[in-house]
mmCIF file of C-alpha atoms and ligand atoms in Angstrom:
data_model
loop_
_atom_site.group_PDB
_atom_site.id
_atom_site.type_symbol
_atom_site.label_atom_id
_atom_site.label_comp_id
_atom_site.label_asym_id
_atom_site.label_seq_id
_atom_site.Cartn_x
_atom_site.Cartn_y
_atom_site.Cartn_z
ATOM 1 C CA MET A 1 0.000 0.000 0.000
ATOM 2 C CA LEU A 2 1.234 3.417 -0.933
ATOM 3 C CA VAL A 3 1.940 5.885 1.909
ATOM 4 C CA THR A 4 3.901 9.112 2.372
ATOM 5 C CA LEU A 5 7.424 9.262 3.699
ATOM 6 C CA LYS A 6 6.270 11.524 6.536
ATOM 7 C CA GLU A 7 3.835 8.893 7.846
ATOM 8 C CA LEU A 8 6.560 6.244 7.919
ATOM 9 C CA LEU A 9 9.255 8.396 9.451
ATOM 10 C CA ASP A 10 7.153 10.105 12.115
ATOM 11 C CA GLN A 11 6.181 6.643 13.378
ATOM 12 C CA ALA A 12 9.773 5.404 13.138
ATOM 13 C CA LYS A 13 10.933 8.401 15.197
ATOM 14 C CA ILE A 14 8.476 7.530 17.968
ATOM 15 C CA GLU A 15 9.577 3.888 17.934
ATOM 16 C CA LYS A 16 13.294 4.753 17.588
ATOM 17 C CA LYS A 17 13.577 2.603 14.489
ATOM 18 C CA ALA A 18 14.669 3.341 10.925
ATOM 19 C CA VAL A 19 12.923 2.526 7.659
ATOM 20 C CA GLY A 20 15.199 1.178 4.936
ATOM 21 C CA ALA A 21 15.275 3.108 1.652
ATOM 22 C CA PHE A 22 16.412 1.051 -1.301
ATOM 23 C CA ASN A 23 17.021 2.080 -4.909
ATOM 24 C CA GLY A 24 14.997 0.037 -7.377
ATOM 25 C CA THR A 25 16.904 0.358 -10.636
ATOM 26 C CA THR A 26 15.827 -2.992 -12.093
ATOM 27 C CA LEU A 27 12.830 -5.291 -11.913
ATOM 28 C CA GLU A 28 15.004 -7.686 -9.879
ATOM 29 C CA SER A 29 15.759 -5.063 -7.243
ATOM 30 C CA ILE A 30 12.186 -3.727 -7.082
ATOM 31 C CA ARG A 31 10.792 -7.245 -6.617
ATOM 32 C CA GLY A 32 13.526 -8.202 -4.132
ATOM 33 C CA ILE A 33 12.923 -5.078 -2.032
ATOM 34 C CA ILE A 34 9.134 -5.515 -1.893
ATOM 35 C CA GLN A 35 9.368 -9.263 -1.189
ATOM 36 C CA ALA A 36 11.844 -8.638 1.645
ATOM 37 C CA ALA A 37 9.555 -6.064 3.283
ATOM 38 C CA GLU A 38 6.518 -8.339 2.907
ATOM 39 C CA GLU A 39 8.297 -11.364 4.368
ATOM 40 C CA LEU A 40 9.315 -9.322 7.418
ATOM 41 C CA ASN A 41 6.002 -7.430 7.506
ATOM 42 C CA CYS A 42 7.842 -4.091 7.687
ATOM 43 C CA PRO A 43 7.355 -0.762 5.921
ATOM 44 C CA VAL A 44 9.873 0.133 3.225
ATOM 45 C CA ILE A 45 10.919 3.040 1.012
ATOM 46 C CA LEU A 46 11.353 2.360 -2.685
ATOM 47 C CA GLN A 47 13.364 5.086 -4.351
ATOM 48 C CA HIS A 48 14.922 6.225 -7.614
ATOM 49 C CA ALA A 49 18.020 8.408 -7.717
ATOM 50 C CA GLN A 50 18.431 10.905 -10.513
ATOM 51 C CA SER A 51 22.008 9.659 -10.942
ATOM 52 C CA HIS A 52 20.577 6.298 -12.035
ATOM 53 C CA ASP A 53 18.841 7.834 -15.040
ATOM 54 C CA ASP A 54 21.732 6.615 -17.211
ATOM 55 C CA MET A 55 20.664 3.080 -16.368
ATOM 56 C CA ILE A 56 16.942 3.636 -16.534
ATOM 57 C CA ASP A 57 14.973 6.848 -16.744
ATOM 58 C CA LEU A 58 12.456 7.893 -14.105
ATOM 59 C CA GLU A 59 9.649 8.024 -16.710
ATOM 60 C CA GLU A 60 10.328 4.382 -17.546
ATOM 61 C CA ILE A 61 10.893 2.841 -14.109
ATOM 62 C CA GLY A 62 8.626 5.187 -12.083
ATOM 63 C CA PRO A 63 5.315 3.579 -13.165
ATOM 64 C CA VAL A 64 6.786 0.099 -12.506
ATOM 65 C CA MET A 65 7.802 1.162 -9.007
ATOM 66 C CA LEU A 66 4.335 2.629 -8.445
ATOM 67 C CA TYR A 67 2.712 -0.647 -9.551
ATOM 68 C CA TYR A 68 4.686 -2.687 -7.011
ATOM 69 C CA ALA A 69 4.305 -0.098 -4.236
ATOM 70 C CA LYS A 70 0.504 0.024 -4.612
ATOM 71 C CA ARG A 71 -0.033 -3.714 -4.546
ATOM 72 C CA ALA A 72 2.421 -4.429 -1.700
ATOM 73 C CA LYS A 73 0.993 -5.916 1.505
ATOM 74 C CA VAL A 74 3.097 -3.525 3.600
ATOM 75 C CA PRO A 75 3.284 0.309 3.632
ATOM 76 C CA VAL A 76 5.576 1.590 0.883
ATOM 77 C CA ALA A 77 6.676 5.183 0.320
ATOM 78 C CA LEU A 78 7.712 5.950 -3.248
ATOM 79 C CA HIS A 79 10.562 8.427 -3.091
ATOM 80 C CA LEU A 80 12.728 10.456 -5.464
ATOM 81 C CA ASP A 81 16.331 10.265 -4.232
ATOM 82 C CA HIS A 82 18.668 13.259 -4.817
ATOM 83 C CA GLY A 83 16.441 15.350 -7.071
ATOM 84 C CA SER A 84 18.542 18.227 -8.373
ATOM 85 C CA SER A 85 15.948 20.493 -9.936
ATOM 86 C CA PHE A 86 12.458 21.840 -9.426
ATOM 87 C CA GLU A 87 11.400 20.196 -12.710
ATOM 88 C CA ARG A 88 12.680 16.780 -11.637
ATOM 89 C CA CYS A 89 10.747 16.933 -8.359
ATOM 90 C CA VAL A 90 7.536 17.939 -10.142
ATOM 91 C CA GLN A 91 8.056 15.116 -12.645
ATOM 92 C CA ALA A 92 8.237 12.573 -9.782
ATOM 93 C CA LEU A 93 5.147 14.038 -8.124
ATOM 94 C CA ARG A 94 3.228 13.803 -11.406
ATOM 95 C CA LEU A 95 4.239 10.151 -11.722
ATOM 96 C CA GLY A 96 2.635 9.507 -8.327
ATOM 97 C CA PHE A 97 5.666 9.559 -6.045
ATOM 98 C CA THR A 98 4.646 10.238 -2.445
ATOM 99 C CA SER A 99 7.921 11.891 -1.530
ATOM 100 C CA VAL A 100 10.821 13.771 -3.093
ATOM 101 C CA MET A 101 14.315 14.623 -1.981
ATOM 102 C CA TYR A 102 15.527 17.990 -3.159
ATOM 103 C CA ASP A 103 19.295 18.128 -2.833
ATOM 104 C CA ALA A 104 20.733 21.628 -2.914
ATOM 105 C CA SER A 105 23.394 20.760 -0.326
ATOM 106 C CA SER A 106 26.197 21.948 -2.605
ATOM 107 C CA LYS A 107 24.689 25.447 -2.746
ATOM 108 C CA SER A 108 24.841 28.182 -0.104
ATOM 109 C CA PHE A 109 22.700 27.839 3.020
ATOM 110 C CA GLU A 110 20.454 30.674 1.842
ATOM 111 C CA GLU A 111 19.929 29.184 -1.616
ATOM 112 C CA ASN A 112 19.329 25.741 -0.120
ATOM 113 C CA VAL A 113 16.668 27.234 2.184
ATOM 114 C CA GLU A 114 14.991 29.257 -0.543
ATOM 115 C CA GLU A 115 14.850 26.482 -3.144
ATOM 116 C CA THR A 116 13.890 23.735 -0.696
ATOM 117 C CA ALA A 117 11.043 25.857 0.681
ATOM 118 C CA GLU A 118 9.695 26.187 -2.863
ATOM 119 C CA ILE A 119 9.695 22.397 -3.298
ATOM 120 C CA VAL A 120 8.054 21.926 0.108
ATOM 121 C CA LYS A 121 5.259 24.280 -0.890
ATOM 122 C CA ILE A 122 4.381 22.375 -4.063
ATOM 123 C CA ALA A 123 4.917 18.868 -2.604
ATOM 124 C CA HIS A 124 2.809 19.538 0.468
ATOM 125 C CA ALA A 125 0.070 20.983 -1.758
ATOM 126 C CA VAL A 126 -0.311 17.548 -3.378
ATOM 127 C CA GLY A 127 0.077 15.622 -0.114
ATOM 128 C CA ALA A 128 3.663 14.489 -0.666
ATOM 129 C CA SER A 129 6.651 14.703 1.684
ATOM 130 C CA VAL A 130 10.062 16.345 1.239
ATOM 131 C CA GLU A 131 13.568 15.357 2.301
ATOM 132 C CA ALA A 132 16.409 17.863 2.010
ATOM 133 C CA GLU A 133 20.120 17.715 2.759
ATOM 134 C CA LEU A 134 22.392 19.935 4.797
ATOM 135 C CA GLY A 135 26.156 19.375 4.924
ATOM 136 C CA HIS A 136 28.468 17.339 2.732
ATOM 137 C CA ILE A 137 28.082 13.559 2.452
ATOM 138 C CA PHE A 138 31.192 11.916 0.980
ATOM 139 C CA THR A 139 30.983 9.994 -2.297
ATOM 140 C CA SER A 140 33.209 7.193 -3.551
ATOM 141 C CA GLU A 141 33.074 6.206 -7.176
ATOM 142 C CA VAL A 142 34.245 3.319 -9.251
ATOM 143 C CA VAL A 143 36.560 4.924 -11.799
ATOM 144 C CA GLN A 144 36.709 2.872 -14.963
ATOM 145 C CA GLY A 145 40.024 0.997 -15.115
ATOM 146 C CA GLU A 146 41.445 2.811 -12.086
ATOM 147 C CA GLY A 147 39.657 1.204 -9.167
ATOM 148 C CA THR A 148 37.857 3.611 -6.898
ATOM 149 C CA SER A 149 38.251 7.181 -5.714
ATOM 150 C CA SER A 150 36.645 8.926 -2.773
ATOM 151 C CA ASP A 151 36.741 12.070 -0.728
ATOM 152 C CA SER A 152 37.030 11.445 3.007
ATOM 153 C CA THR A 153 37.751 13.070 6.353
ATOM 154 C CA ASP A 154 41.441 13.376 5.347
ATOM 155 C CA ASP A 155 40.541 15.878 2.621
ATOM 156 C CA TYR A 156 39.162 18.464 5.045
ATOM 157 C CA GLU A 157 40.939 20.471 7.713
ATOM 158 C CA ASP A 158 37.900 21.177 9.820
ATOM 159 C CA LEU A 159 35.046 18.677 9.683
ATOM 160 C CA ASN A 160 32.730 21.281 11.197
ATOM 161 C CA ASP A 161 32.846 22.932 7.764
ATOM 162 C CA ILE A 162 31.256 19.934 6.065
ATOM 163 C CA TYR A 163 29.329 18.035 8.750
ATOM 164 C CA THR A 164 25.809 19.221 9.540
ATOM 165 C CA ASP A 165 25.699 21.907 12.220
ATOM 166 C CA PRO A 166 22.844 21.338 14.731
ATOM 167 C CA ARG A 167 21.944 25.034 14.956
ATOM 168 C CA ALA A 168 21.910 25.423 11.186
ATOM 169 C CA ALA A 169 19.732 22.288 10.937
ATOM 170 C CA LYS A 170 17.193 23.810 13.338
ATOM 171 C CA GLU A 171 17.065 27.040 11.345
ATOM 172 C CA PHE A 172 16.855 25.120 8.052
ATOM 173 C CA VAL A 173 13.913 22.981 9.202
ATOM 174 C CA GLU A 174 12.052 25.988 10.609
ATOM 175 C CA LYS A 175 12.526 28.054 7.449
ATOM 176 C CA THR A 176 11.742 25.312 4.912
ATOM 177 C CA GLY A 177 9.167 23.088 6.616
ATOM 178 C CA VAL A 178 10.881 19.892 5.371
ATOM 179 C CA ASP A 179 9.575 16.585 6.698
ATOM 180 C CA CYS A 180 12.991 15.006 7.215
ATOM 181 C CA LEU A 181 16.631 15.953 6.817
ATOM 182 C CA ALA A 182 19.634 14.092 5.398
ATOM 183 C CA VAL A 183 22.629 14.896 7.571
ATOM 184 C CA ALA A 184 26.390 14.658 7.146
ATOM 185 C CA PHE A 185 28.343 12.964 9.933
ATOM 186 C CA GLY A 186 30.953 10.927 8.074
ATOM 187 C CA THR A 187 29.028 8.440 5.939
ATOM 188 C CA THR A 188 29.966 7.825 2.296
ATOM 189 C CA HIS A 189 27.888 7.084 -0.788
ATOM 190 C CA GLY A 190 29.158 3.919 -2.495
ATOM 191 C CA VAL A 191 31.934 1.703 -1.157
ATOM 192 C CA TYR A 192 33.906 2.670 1.969
ATOM 193 C CA LEU A 193 37.613 2.587 1.111
ATOM 194 C CA THR A 194 38.600 2.879 4.771
ATOM 195 C CA GLU A 195 36.777 2.035 8.003
ATOM 196 C CA PRO A 196 33.997 4.636 8.436
ATOM 197 C CA LYS A 197 34.606 7.055 11.320
ATOM 198 C CA LEU A 198 31.208 8.425 12.209
ATOM 199 C CA ASP A 199 30.432 11.384 14.445
ATOM 200 C CA LEU A 200 27.445 9.703 16.108
ATOM 201 C CA PRO A 201 27.013 12.162 19.037
ATOM 202 C CA ARG A 202 26.477 14.848 16.385
ATOM 203 C CA VAL A 203 23.392 12.951 15.164
ATOM 204 C CA ALA A 204 21.821 13.227 18.631
ATOM 205 C CA ARG A 205 22.618 16.950 18.819
ATOM 206 C CA ILE A 206 21.078 17.571 15.384
ATOM 207 C CA SER A 207 18.003 15.528 16.311
ATOM 208 C CA ASP A 208 17.506 17.479 19.552
ATOM 209 C CA ALA A 209 17.860 20.807 17.750
ATOM 210 C CA ALA A 210 15.941 20.143 14.525
ATOM 211 C CA ASN A 211 13.303 17.761 15.897
ATOM 212 C CA VAL A 212 12.535 16.035 12.563
ATOM 213 C CA PRO A 213 13.349 12.476 11.478
ATOM 214 C CA LEU A 214 16.968 12.354 10.234
ATOM 215 C CA VAL A 215 18.256 10.478 7.208
ATOM 216 C CA MET A 216 21.528 8.577 6.787
ATOM 217 C CA HIS A 217 22.908 8.307 3.250
ATOM 218 C CA GLY A 218 25.668 5.840 2.426
ATOM 219 C CA GLY A 219 24.357 2.951 4.544
ATOM 220 C CA SER A 220 26.350 0.117 2.955
ATOM 221 C CA GLY A 221 29.430 -0.779 5.013
ATOM 222 C CA VAL A 222 28.352 0.768 8.323
ATOM 223 C CA SER A 223 28.642 -1.722 11.218
ATOM 224 C CA ASP A 224 25.496 -3.002 12.918
ATOM 225 C CA ALA A 225 26.726 -1.439 16.180
ATOM 226 C CA ASP A 226 27.057 1.995 14.538
ATOM 227 C CA TYR A 227 23.628 1.607 12.962
ATOM 228 C CA ARG A 228 22.127 0.919 16.367
ATOM 229 C CA ILE A 229 23.641 4.063 17.890
ATOM 230 C CA ALA A 230 22.750 6.205 14.867
ATOM 231 C CA ILE A 231 19.127 5.030 15.016
ATOM 232 C CA GLU A 232 18.975 5.529 18.773
ATOM 233 C CA ASN A 233 20.312 9.067 18.175
ATOM 234 C CA GLY A 234 17.639 10.034 15.640
ATOM 235 C CA ILE A 235 18.260 8.388 12.255
ATOM 236 C CA CYS A 236 14.842 7.243 10.967
ATOM 237 C CA LYS A 237 15.646 6.523 7.297
ATOM 238 C CA VAL A 238 18.704 4.691 6.007
ATOM 239 C CA ASN A 239 19.602 4.846 2.324
ATOM 240 C CA TYR A 240 21.083 1.494 1.441
ATOM 241 C CA TYR A 241 22.007 0.497 -2.090
ATOM 242 C CA THR A 242 25.569 -0.632 -2.808
ATOM 243 C CA TYR A 243 25.620 -3.915 -0.871
ATOM 244 C CA MET A 244 22.136 -4.854 -2.047
ATOM 245 C CA ASN A 245 23.209 -4.289 -5.623
ATOM 246 C CA THR A 246 26.470 -6.216 -5.319
ATOM 247 C CA ALA A 247 24.569 -9.103 -3.664
ATOM 248 C CA GLY A 248 22.611 -9.401 -6.931
ATOM 249 C CA GLY A 249 25.851 -9.161 -8.907
ATOM 250 C CA LYS A 250 27.535 -11.906 -6.891
ATOM 251 C CA ALA A 251 24.520 -14.211 -7.271
ATOM 252 C CA SER A 252 24.572 -13.690 -11.047
ATOM 253 C CA LYS A 253 28.298 -14.474 -11.195
ATOM 254 C CA GLU A 254 27.725 -17.601 -9.139
ATOM 255 C CA TYR A 255 24.937 -18.642 -11.462
ATOM 256 C CA TRP A 256 27.155 -18.412 -14.545
ATOM 257 C CA LYS A 257 29.969 -20.322 -12.859
ATOM 258 C CA ASP A 258 28.242 -23.680 -13.100
ATOM 259 C CA GLU A 259 28.717 -24.783 -16.681
ATOM 260 C CA GLU A 260 26.198 -27.582 -16.253
ATOM 261 C CA THR A 261 23.448 -25.028 -15.649
ATOM 262 C CA PRO A 262 21.458 -24.185 -18.761
ATOM 263 C CA LEU A 263 22.276 -20.521 -19.274
ATOM 264 C CA PHE A 264 18.791 -19.092 -19.125
ATOM 265 C CA TYR A 265 18.802 -15.386 -18.433
ATOM 266 C CA ASP A 266 15.460 -15.479 -16.601
ATOM 267 C CA SER A 267 16.782 -18.094 -14.172
ATOM 268 C CA MET A 268 19.724 -15.826 -13.425
ATOM 269 C CA SER A 269 17.294 -12.948 -12.912
ATOM 270 C CA LEU A 270 15.460 -14.998 -10.285
ATOM 271 C CA ALA A 271 18.737 -15.918 -8.568
ATOM 272 C CA ALA A 272 19.668 -12.228 -8.435
ATOM 273 C CA THR A 273 16.220 -11.281 -7.091
ATOM 274 C CA GLU A 274 16.543 -13.853 -4.328
ATOM 275 C CA ALA A 275 20.010 -12.607 -3.320
ATOM 276 C CA ILE A 276 18.858 -8.979 -3.322
ATOM 277 C CA LYS A 277 15.849 -9.940 -1.203
ATOM 278 C CA GLU A 278 18.037 -11.691 1.375
ATOM 279 C CA ASP A 279 20.437 -8.748 1.621
ATOM 280 C CA VAL A 280 17.560 -6.267 1.987
ATOM 281 C CA LYS A 281 16.003 -8.474 4.682
ATOM 282 C CA ARG A 282 19.246 -8.472 6.633
ATOM 283 C CA ALA A 283 19.382 -4.665 6.408
ATOM 284 C CA ILE A 284 15.724 -4.200 7.414
ATOM 285 C CA GLN A 285 16.230 -6.478 10.429
ATOM 286 C CA VAL A 286 18.969 -4.159 11.706
ATOM 287 C CA PHE A 287 17.097 -0.931 10.911
ATOM 288 C CA GLN A 288 13.837 -2.153 12.481
ATOM 289 C CA LYS A 289 15.556 -3.798 15.485
ATOM 290 C CA LEU A 290 13.990 -7.203 14.708
HETATM 291 ZN ZN1 ZN B 1 22.480 9.976 -1.007
#
């Protein structure tokens, strides 16, 4: 059943749990995510990141995501991840998404406030929720032929410059009316190249000041112990993608390894779906304290 992000996260905040947010870029991942949530009887967030448009465009995958979200036996919020323009957010809302993230975190505080408030106004008018981001969340990338590259704590002299400031978060939430806020405290999008060093007390300070559900991006590779503290401190939504996706990749590789197996692509698709489902289940169990 389709619900808004706000409904899910306000409840999660009360229960001190987090709802997993997973990117559905393929039919295998969408089915794996929904099946995992149904088997555990837990709510889930199905999302599409603008950066995945190269793989599949929102116009193409959005209606598929909506189909699975609507017929799911558990509450599902359909969310646009990292929308970078007003037009992109409106496009998602028109497709039936119940939530959008508007990411102007690379702009000045004032511009971020002004533009996010505009998105909040239009999203709330159609009953949808808004996530915004304040601070700098690291990103690691696979660079073709050169392994991976990432920015990290070593690249910055003063982490206070890039991590979310609790007082700024309070002001941002008050001025924009956002329903939840993605915060920077040391997590990385993609693969962690070194052990993550998270500023978890900062999460509690931001939560106390801003008083909205907080969002963790870059969930793959964080230890279960760190997850538990982060969730206790106010994280109510965890974006988790990389490990789920590589679980599908590993299962596909395994499938091809056995030369006796008839090489049917649809059988491999089912093997990948199953592996994605199991990885998502493991993540949901941690986030929901099962
Ligand atoms: Zn993100």
